[in-house]
Short mmCIF file of C-alpha atoms in Angstrom, two decimals:
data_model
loop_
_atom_site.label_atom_id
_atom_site.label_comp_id
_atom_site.label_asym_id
_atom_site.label_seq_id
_atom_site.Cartn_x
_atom_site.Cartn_y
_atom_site.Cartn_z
CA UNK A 274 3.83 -19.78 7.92
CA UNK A 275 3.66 -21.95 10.86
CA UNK A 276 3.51 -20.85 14.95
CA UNK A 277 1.92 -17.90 13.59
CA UNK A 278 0.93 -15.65 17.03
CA UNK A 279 -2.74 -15.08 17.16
CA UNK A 280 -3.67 -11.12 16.40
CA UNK A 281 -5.97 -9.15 18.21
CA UNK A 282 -7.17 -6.63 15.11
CA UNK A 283 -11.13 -6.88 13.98
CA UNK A 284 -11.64 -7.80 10.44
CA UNK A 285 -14.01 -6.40 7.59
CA UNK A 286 -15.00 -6.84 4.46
CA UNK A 287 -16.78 -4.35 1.87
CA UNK A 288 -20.95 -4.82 2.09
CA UNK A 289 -20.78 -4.79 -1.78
CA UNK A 290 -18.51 -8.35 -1.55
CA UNK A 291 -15.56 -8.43 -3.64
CA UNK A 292 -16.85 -10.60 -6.45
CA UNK A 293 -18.95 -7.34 -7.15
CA UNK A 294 -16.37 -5.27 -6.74
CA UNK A 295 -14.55 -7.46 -9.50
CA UNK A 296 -16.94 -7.24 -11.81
CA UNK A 297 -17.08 -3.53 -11.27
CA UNK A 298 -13.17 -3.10 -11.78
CA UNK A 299 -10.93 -6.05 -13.27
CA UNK A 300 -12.75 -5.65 -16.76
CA UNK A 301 -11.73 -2.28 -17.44
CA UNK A 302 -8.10 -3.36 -16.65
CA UNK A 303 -8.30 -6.50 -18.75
CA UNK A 304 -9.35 -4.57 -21.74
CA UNK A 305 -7.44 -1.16 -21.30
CA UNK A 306 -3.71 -2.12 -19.98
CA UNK A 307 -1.66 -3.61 -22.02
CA UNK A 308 -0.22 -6.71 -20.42
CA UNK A 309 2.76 -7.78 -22.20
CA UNK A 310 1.43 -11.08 -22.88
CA UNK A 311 -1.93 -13.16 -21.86
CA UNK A 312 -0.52 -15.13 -19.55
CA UNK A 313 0.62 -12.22 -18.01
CA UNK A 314 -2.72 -10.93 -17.73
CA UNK A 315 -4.30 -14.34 -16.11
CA UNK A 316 -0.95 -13.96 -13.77
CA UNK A 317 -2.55 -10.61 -12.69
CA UNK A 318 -5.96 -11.09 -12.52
CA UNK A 319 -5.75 -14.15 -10.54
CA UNK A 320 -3.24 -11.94 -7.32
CA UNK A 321 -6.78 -11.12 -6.31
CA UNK A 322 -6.48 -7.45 -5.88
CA UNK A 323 -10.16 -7.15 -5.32
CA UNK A 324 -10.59 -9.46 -2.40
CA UNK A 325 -7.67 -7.47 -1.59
CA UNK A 326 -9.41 -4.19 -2.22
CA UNK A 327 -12.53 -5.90 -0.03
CA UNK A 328 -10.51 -6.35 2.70
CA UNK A 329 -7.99 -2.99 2.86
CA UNK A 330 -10.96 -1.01 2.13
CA UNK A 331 -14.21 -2.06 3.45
CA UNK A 332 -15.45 1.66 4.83
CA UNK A 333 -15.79 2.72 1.36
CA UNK A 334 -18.93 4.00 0.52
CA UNK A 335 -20.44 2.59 -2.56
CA UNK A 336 -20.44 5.12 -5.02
CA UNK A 337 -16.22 5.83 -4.26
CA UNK A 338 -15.77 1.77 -5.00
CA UNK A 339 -14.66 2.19 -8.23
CA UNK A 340 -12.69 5.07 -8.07
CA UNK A 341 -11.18 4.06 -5.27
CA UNK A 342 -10.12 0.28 -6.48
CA UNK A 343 -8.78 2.13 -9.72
CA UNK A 344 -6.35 4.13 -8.03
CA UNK A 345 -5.51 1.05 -5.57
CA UNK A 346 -4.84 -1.05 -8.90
CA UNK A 347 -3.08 1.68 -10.83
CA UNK A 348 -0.37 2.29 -7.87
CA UNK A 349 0.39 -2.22 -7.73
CA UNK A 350 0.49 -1.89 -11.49
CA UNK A 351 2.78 1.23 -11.38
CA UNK A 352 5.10 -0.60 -9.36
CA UNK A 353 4.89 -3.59 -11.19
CA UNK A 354 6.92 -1.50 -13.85
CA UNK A 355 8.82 0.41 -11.98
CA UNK A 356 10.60 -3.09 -10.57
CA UNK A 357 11.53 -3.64 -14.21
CA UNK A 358 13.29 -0.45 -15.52
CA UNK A 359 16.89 1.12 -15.00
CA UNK A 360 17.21 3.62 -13.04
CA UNK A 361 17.27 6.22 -15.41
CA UNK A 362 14.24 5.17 -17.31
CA UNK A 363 12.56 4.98 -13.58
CA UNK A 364 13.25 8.76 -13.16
CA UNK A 365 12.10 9.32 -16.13
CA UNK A 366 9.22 7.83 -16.24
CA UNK A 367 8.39 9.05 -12.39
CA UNK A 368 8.50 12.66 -13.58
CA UNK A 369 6.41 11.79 -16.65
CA UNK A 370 3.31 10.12 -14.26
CA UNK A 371 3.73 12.70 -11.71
CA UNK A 372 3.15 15.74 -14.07
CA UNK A 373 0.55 13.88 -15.39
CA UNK A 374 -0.80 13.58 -12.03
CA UNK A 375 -0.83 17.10 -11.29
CA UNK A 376 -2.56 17.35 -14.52
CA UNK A 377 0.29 19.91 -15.97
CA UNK A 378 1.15 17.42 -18.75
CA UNK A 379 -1.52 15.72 -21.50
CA UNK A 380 -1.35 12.24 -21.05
CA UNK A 381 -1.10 10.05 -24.43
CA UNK A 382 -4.02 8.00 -24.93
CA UNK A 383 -1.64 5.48 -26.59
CA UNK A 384 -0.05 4.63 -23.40
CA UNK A 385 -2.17 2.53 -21.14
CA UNK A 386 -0.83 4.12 -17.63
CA UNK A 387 -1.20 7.72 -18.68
CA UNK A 388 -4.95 7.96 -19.91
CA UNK A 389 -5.89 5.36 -17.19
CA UNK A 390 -4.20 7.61 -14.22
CA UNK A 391 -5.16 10.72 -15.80
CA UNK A 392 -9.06 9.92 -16.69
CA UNK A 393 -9.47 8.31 -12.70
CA UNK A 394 -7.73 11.22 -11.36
CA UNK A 395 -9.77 13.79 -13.05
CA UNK A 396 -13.11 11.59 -11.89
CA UNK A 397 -11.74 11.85 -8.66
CA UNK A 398 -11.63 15.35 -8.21
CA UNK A 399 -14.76 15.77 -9.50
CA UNK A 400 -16.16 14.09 -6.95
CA UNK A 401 -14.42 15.63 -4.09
CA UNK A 402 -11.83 18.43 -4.57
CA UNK A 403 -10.32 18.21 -1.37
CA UNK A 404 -9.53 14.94 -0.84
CA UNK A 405 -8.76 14.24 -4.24
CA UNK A 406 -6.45 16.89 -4.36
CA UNK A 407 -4.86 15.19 -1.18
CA UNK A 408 -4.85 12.01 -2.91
CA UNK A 409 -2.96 13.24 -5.74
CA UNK A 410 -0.37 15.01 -3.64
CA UNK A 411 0.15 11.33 -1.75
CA UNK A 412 0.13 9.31 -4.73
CA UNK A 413 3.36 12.00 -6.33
CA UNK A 414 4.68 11.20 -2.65
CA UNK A 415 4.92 7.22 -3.18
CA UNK A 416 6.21 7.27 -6.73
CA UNK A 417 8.75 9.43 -5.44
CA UNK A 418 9.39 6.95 -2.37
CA UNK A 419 9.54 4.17 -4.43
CA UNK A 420 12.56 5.59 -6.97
CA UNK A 421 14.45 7.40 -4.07
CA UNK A 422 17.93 6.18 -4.14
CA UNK A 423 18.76 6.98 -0.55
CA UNK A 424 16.65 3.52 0.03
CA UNK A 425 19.62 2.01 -1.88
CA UNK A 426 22.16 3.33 0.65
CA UNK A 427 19.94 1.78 3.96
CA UNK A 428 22.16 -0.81 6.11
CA UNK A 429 20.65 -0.73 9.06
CA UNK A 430 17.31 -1.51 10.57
CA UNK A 431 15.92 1.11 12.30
CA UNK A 432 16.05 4.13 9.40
CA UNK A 433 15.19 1.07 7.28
CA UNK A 434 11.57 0.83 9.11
CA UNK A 435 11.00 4.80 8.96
CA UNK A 436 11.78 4.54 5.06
CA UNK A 437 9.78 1.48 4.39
CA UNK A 438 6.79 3.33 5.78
CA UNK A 439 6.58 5.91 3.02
CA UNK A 440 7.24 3.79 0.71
CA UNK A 441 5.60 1.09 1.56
CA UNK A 442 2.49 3.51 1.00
CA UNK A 443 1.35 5.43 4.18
CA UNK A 444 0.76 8.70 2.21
CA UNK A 445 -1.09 7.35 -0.03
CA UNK A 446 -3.15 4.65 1.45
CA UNK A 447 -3.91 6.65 4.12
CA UNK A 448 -5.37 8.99 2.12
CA UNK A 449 -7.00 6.85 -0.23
CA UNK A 450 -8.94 5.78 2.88
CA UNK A 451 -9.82 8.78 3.83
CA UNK A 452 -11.36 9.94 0.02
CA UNK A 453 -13.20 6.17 -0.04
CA UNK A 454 -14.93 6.89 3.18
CA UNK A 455 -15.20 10.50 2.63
CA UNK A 456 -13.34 11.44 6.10
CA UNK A 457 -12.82 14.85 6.32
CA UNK A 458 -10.22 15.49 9.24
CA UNK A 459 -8.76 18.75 10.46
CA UNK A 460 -5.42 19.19 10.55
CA UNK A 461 -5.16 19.04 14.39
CA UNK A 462 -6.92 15.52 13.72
CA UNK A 463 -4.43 14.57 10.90
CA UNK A 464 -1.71 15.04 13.73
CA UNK A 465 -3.27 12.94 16.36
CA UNK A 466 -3.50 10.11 14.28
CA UNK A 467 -0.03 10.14 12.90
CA UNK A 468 1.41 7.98 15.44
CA UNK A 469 -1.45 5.29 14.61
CA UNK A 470 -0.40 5.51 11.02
CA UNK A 471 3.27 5.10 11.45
CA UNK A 472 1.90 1.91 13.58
CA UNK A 473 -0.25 0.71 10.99
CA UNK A 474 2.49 1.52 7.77
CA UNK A 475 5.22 -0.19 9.72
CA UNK A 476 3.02 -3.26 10.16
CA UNK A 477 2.22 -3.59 6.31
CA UNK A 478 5.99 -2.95 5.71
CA UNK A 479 7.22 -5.33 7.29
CA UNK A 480 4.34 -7.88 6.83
CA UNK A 481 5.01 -7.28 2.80
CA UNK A 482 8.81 -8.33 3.84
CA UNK A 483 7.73 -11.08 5.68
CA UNK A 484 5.67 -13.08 3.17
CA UNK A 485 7.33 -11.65 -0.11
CA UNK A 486 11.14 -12.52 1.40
CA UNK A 487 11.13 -16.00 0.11
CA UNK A 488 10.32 -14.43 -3.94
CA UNK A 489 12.88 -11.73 -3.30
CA UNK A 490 15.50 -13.73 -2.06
CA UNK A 491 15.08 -16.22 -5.28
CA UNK A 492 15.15 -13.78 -7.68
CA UNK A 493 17.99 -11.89 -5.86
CA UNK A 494 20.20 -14.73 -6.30
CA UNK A 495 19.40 -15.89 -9.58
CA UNK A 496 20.48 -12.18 -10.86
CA UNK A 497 22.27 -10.87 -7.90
CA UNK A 498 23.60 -7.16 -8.95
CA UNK A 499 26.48 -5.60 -8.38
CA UNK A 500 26.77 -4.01 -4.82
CA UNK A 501 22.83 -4.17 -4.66
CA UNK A 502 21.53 -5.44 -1.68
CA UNK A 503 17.64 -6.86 -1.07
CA UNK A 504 15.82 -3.86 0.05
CA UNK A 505 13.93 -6.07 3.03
CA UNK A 506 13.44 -5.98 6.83
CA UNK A 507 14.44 -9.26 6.83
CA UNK A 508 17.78 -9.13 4.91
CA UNK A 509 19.08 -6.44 7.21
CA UNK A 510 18.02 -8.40 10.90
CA UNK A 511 19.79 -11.55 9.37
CA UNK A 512 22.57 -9.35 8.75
CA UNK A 513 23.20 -7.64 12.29
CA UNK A 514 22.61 -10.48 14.02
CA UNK A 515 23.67 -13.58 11.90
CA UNK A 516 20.32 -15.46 12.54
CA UNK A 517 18.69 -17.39 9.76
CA UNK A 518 16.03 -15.61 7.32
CA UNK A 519 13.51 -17.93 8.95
CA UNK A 520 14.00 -17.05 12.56
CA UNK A 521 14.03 -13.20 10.97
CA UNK A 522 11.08 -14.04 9.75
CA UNK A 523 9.45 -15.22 13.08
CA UNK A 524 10.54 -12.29 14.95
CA UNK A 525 9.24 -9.85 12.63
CA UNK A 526 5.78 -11.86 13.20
CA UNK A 527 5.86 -10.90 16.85
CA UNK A 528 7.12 -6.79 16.02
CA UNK A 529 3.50 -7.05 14.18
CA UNK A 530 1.45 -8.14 17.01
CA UNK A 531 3.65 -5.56 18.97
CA UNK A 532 2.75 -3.13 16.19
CA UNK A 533 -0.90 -4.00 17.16
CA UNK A 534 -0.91 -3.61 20.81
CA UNK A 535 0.24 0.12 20.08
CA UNK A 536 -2.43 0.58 17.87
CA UNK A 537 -4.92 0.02 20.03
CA UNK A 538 -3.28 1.74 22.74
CA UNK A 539 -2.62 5.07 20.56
CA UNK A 540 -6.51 4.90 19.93
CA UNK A 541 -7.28 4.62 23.44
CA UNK A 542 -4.93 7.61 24.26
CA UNK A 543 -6.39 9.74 21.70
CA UNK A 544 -10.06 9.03 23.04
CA UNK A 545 -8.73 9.94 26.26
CA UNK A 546 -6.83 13.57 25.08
CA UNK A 547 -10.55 14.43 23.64
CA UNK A 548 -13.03 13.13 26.77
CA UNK A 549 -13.82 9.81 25.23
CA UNK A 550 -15.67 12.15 22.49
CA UNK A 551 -14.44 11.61 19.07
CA UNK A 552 -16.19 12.84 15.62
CA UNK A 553 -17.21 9.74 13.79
CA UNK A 554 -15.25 10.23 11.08
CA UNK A 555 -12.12 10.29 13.25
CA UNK A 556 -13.57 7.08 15.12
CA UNK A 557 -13.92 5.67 11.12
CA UNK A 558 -10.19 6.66 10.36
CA UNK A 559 -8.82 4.87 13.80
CA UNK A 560 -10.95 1.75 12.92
CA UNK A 561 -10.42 1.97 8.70
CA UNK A 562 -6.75 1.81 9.85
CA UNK A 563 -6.97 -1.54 12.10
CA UNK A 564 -9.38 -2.87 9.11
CA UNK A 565 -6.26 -2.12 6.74
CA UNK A 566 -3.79 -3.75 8.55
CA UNK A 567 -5.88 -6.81 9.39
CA UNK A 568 -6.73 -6.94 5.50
CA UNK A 569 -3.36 -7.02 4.90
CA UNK A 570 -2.17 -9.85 6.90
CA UNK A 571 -5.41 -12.10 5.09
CA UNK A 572 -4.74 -11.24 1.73
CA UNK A 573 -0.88 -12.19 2.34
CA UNK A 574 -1.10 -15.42 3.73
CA UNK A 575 -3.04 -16.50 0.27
CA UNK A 576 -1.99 -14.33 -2.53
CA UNK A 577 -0.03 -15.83 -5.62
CA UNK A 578 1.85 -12.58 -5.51
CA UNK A 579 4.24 -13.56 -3.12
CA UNK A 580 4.64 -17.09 -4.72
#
């Protein structure tokens, strides 16, 4: 995009590099899932979810990398599928993963998705009980986000942006930070840094709109359904006001930087509420948020995903 305004996050990248972190990840994908053809496959492997990973993710510790990328891959994959299914087959198939999940149902080691989720899961708690268990609980939260039909009903912009949070992911990344960088918060913490979430979910929300509008648009009109409407930040400003999707497009650029500014002004308040003297791993979660959104934004402006 062009006259993009200049940001004022930090930037980060995992120690390990992400051509390590590939090596470490993409083969057990390119083996294991089933990709319905190989073209498919190349299409998937070349999105560059690890330099993604790299970049969302760089206060992982090293021995969490691979869990952690599994579960990153496993939820783009998930809704890879999920975009291609009725919406009876996606309720279906959301109760299905979620028991699986829980571990209440035995996953069949014919299908790709449930041995996969179920085998990283169970490696996961292993590790760490408690924030495994968390990330389970957030990862049943965005499956459940994503095949909510209330976010069918959504006209107007401002519940639009509160929705698009949750399921854009802020349960679940958010925790999946937290288990990667083994951050233990309190509750009391958990509720400090809420605000800074919201800040950081709404950013990647609307960012994803942003740079995935021009894909989402195409295929809307080339199989336009009845009394659907694109499920986009972007669709709904051009509607209100009667501007053009590109001038939507630019204004949502300067919410983000907004969304930035109040970042870093919510972490600021919240040094000041405790003395300027913050546990490190609260310090870790302010700053692994800023990292995520920043990672974001560079992954976006390259990514065939959003071709």
């Amino acid at each position: 995009m062009r006259g993009v305004p200049q940001t004022c996050l930090d930037s980060k990248s995992h120690p390990l590099g992400w051509q390590t972190i590939q090596s470490q990840v993409e083969p057990y994908f390119a083996q294991n899932w089933k990709f319905p053809s190989e073209k498919a496959k190349q299409g998937f492997l070349a999105v560059g979810f690890s330099q993604a990973f790299s970049q969302f993710f760089p206060l992982t510790v090293n021995e969490r990398v691979v869990g952690t990328c599994k579960m990153h891959y496993l939820a783009l994959l998930i809704d890879d599928q999920l975009e291609k299914m009725s919406l009876a087959d996606m309720l279906s198939y959301r109760e299905r993963v979620v028991r699986i999940a829980h571990g209440e149902e035995t996953p069949d080691r014919e299908i790709c998705i449930e041995w996969m989720l179920s085998d990283t899961l169970r490696i996961i708690r292993e590790i760490d009980e408690i924030l495994g268990k968390d990330l389970i609980e957030a990862f049943c939260t965005l499956l459940r986000a994503q095949t909510a039909q209330e976010r069918l009903t959504i006209v107007h912009l401002a519940p639009y942006l509160a929705a698009r949070e949750v399921d854009v992911g802020r349960t679940f990344y958010a925790a999946l930070i937290r288990y990667g960088a083994k951050l233990h918060l309190s509750p009391a913490e958990l509720a400090q840094t809420a605000a800074l979430e919201s800040h950081a979910f709404r950013f990647m929300g609307v960012l994803n709109d942003i740079y995935s509008w021009d894909r989402e648009w195409k295929v809307y009109q080339e199989d336009p359904t009845d009394g659907a409407r694109p499920f986009s930040a972007v669709y709904i400003l051009a509607e209100e006001t009667g501007l053009s999707f590109a001038a939507c497009k630019r204004l949502f650029y300067s919410y983000c930087r907004e969304l930035e500014l109040l970042l870093k002004q919510s972490g600021e308040e919240i040094k000041r509420q405790n003395g300027d003297a913050l546990r490190p791993e609260m310090e870790m979660y302010i700053k692994a948020l800023e990292y995520l959104m920043s990672g974001i934004e560079q992954w976006s402006q390259w990514t065939p995903r959003y071709k």
